Amino acid sequence: MSLELSKKAIQVKPSSTLAITAKAKEMKASGIDVIGFGAGEPDFNTPDNICEAACKAIKEGFTKYTPASGTNELKEAISNKFKKFNDLDYGINQIVVSNGGKHSLTNIFQAIINPGDEVIIPAPYWLTYPEIVKLVDGVPVIVETSKNTGFKLTPKQLSDAITPKTKALILNTPSNPTGMIYSRDELTEIAKIVVDNDIYVVADEMYENLTYNGLNHVSIASLGEDIYKHTITCSGLSKAFSMTGWRIGYTGSSVEIAKVMGSVQSHETSNPNSVAQKAALEALNGPWTDVDSMKEAFDRRRKLMFDRLSQMPYIEFIEPEGAFYYFVDFGDVIGKSLNGKTIDSTIDIGQILLEDYHIAVVPCPDFGFPTYIRFSYAISDEMINKGMDRLEKFLGDIN
Ligand code: PLP
């Protein structure tokens, strides 16, 4: 035997978003005033009623194992939320609660993928998708969308990408990183192709509460009995309730898939954190006033970013209608120079912005769009303005 590591594990790329956030935090800790447009998490504290429910759970000794796929009371609350918010009927035997949305997605692919199965991932994509698919011996099939279609997968693109090996399509709406939202009509067309070809759609609806311009989120599984059977819906509490650190995500699926995911989870992690489950219960059953006010703040910041970015040279973007990101094309900056040095890529830009202008952003090669940079606006208005001043200065300094 040798001490060689797993070939599959070592090919997994580390998460560049987490790495940038960590580097920005490190710079901040050393006294540098860094503005962080990198993090994919709300800047708000978790609402008080949720924290109090967690404290109560600890004091009352709710600190032991729970059923591996989550408590029935939490599944009941999730089932009610699915009904009320998504127009979806998932009974508690169809719900699996996991340690965050990322874990839910991992469970899904562990449950449905056999070696060599293809998973269609529209680009730009959240950087974790291809890595999870590869980890379960699936094959990511990247389909590049375009600015002209608002970065949405067209029915033709989907049909063309399907092969006899296709097992699933990942559909993320509202999208990280583009902030776009699929309409009911667009989803209806996609659903038809999914059903006709008998593949799964993995609907990642993590940002479902964050929609703007009067638009509503539509769950693809709600569009009919057939597509319901072909869909695994995934969501969580991280973004809407500002609970990223609590690690609670969940899925709604067929009973059969939920059983498989529950068994896998029972060996991999056992239950999601018991205290976080009580916190999630309060989040879902308690007042959603904080969710609404956080959404209002995001919308205000979205408009502020729009005004600021619209006035800058070289860059291009589409107004996002959901989530909390701007996806900005820096293609015209590549090839320009700063202080006599040529800028070769968005990785260069990210490095310059962090080190010389003290703003953290996410270059998007790992999201499948190398000339783009993602800006999260989950930071205060004041920070946004300060950061935008710095970006403007950078764009003014290049030639
Ligand atoms: N799906 C998308 C599109 C995301 O952006 C994220 C987190 O950034 C997740 C899922 C996972 O969320 P969680 O933090 O609950 O694992």
PDB file of C-alpha atoms in Angstrom, residues 20 24 27-28 32-39 353-354 357-361 375-376 379-380 382-390:
ATOM      1  CA  ILE A  20     -11.853  35.219  -0.274  1.00  0.00           C
ATOM      2  CA  ALA A  24     -10.835  39.640   3.835  1.00  0.00           C
ATOM      3  CA  MET A  27      -7.050  41.615   6.636  1.00  0.00           C
ATOM      4  CA  LYS A  28      -9.797  43.233   8.729  1.00  0.00           C
ATOM      5  CA  ILE A  32      -7.075  47.016   7.401  1.00  0.00           C
ATOM      6  CA  ASP A  33     -10.423  48.604   6.509  1.00  0.00           C
ATOM      7  CA  VAL A  34     -11.600  46.053   3.928  1.00  0.00           C
ATOM      8  CA  ILE A  35     -15.088  46.330   2.406  1.00  0.00           C
ATOM      9  CA  GLY A  36     -16.434  42.822   1.809  1.00  0.00           C
ATOM     10  CA  PHE A  37     -18.536  42.334  -1.315  1.00  0.00           C
ATOM     11  CA  GLY A  38     -17.462  38.697  -1.261  1.00  0.00           C
ATOM     12  CA  ALA A  39     -19.545  36.947   1.344  1.00  0.00           C
ATOM     13  CA  LEU A 353      -9.050  45.237  -5.614  1.00  0.00           C
ATOM     14  CA  LEU A 354      -8.329  43.401  -2.382  1.00  0.00           C
ATOM     15  CA  TYR A 357      -8.179  49.161  -3.017  1.00  0.00           C
ATOM     16  CA  HIS A 358      -9.273  47.070  -0.030  1.00  0.00           C
ATOM     17  CA  ILE A 359     -12.462  45.682  -1.433  1.00  0.00           C
ATOM     18  CA  ALA A 360     -13.166  41.951  -1.495  1.00  0.00           C
ATOM     19  CA  VAL A 361     -15.057  40.597  -4.524  1.00  0.00           C
ATOM     20  CA  PHE A 375     -20.534  41.498  -5.847  1.00  0.00           C
ATOM     21  CA  SER A 376     -22.689  40.629  -2.845  1.00  0.00           C
ATOM     22  CA  ILE A 379     -23.562  44.807   3.518  1.00  0.00           C
ATOM     23  CA  SER A 380     -24.688  48.208   4.843  1.00  0.00           C
ATOM     24  CA  GLU A 382     -22.598  53.036   3.994  1.00  0.00           C
ATOM     25  CA  MET A 383     -20.199  50.197   3.190  1.00  0.00           C
ATOM     26  CA  ILE A 384     -21.682  49.858  -0.291  1.00  0.00           C
ATOM     27  CA  ASN A 385     -21.041  53.534  -0.982  1.00  0.00           C
ATOM     28  CA  LYS A 386     -17.520  53.355   0.396  1.00  0.00           C
ATOM     29  CA  GLY A 387     -16.760  50.213  -1.617  1.00  0.00           C
ATOM     30  CA  MET A 388     -18.256  51.656  -4.797  1.00  0.00           C
ATOM     31  CA  ASP A 389     -16.066  54.767  -4.363  1.00  0.00           C
ATOM     32  CA  ARG A 390     -13.054  52.468  -4.281  1.00  0.00           C
TER      33      ARG A 390
END
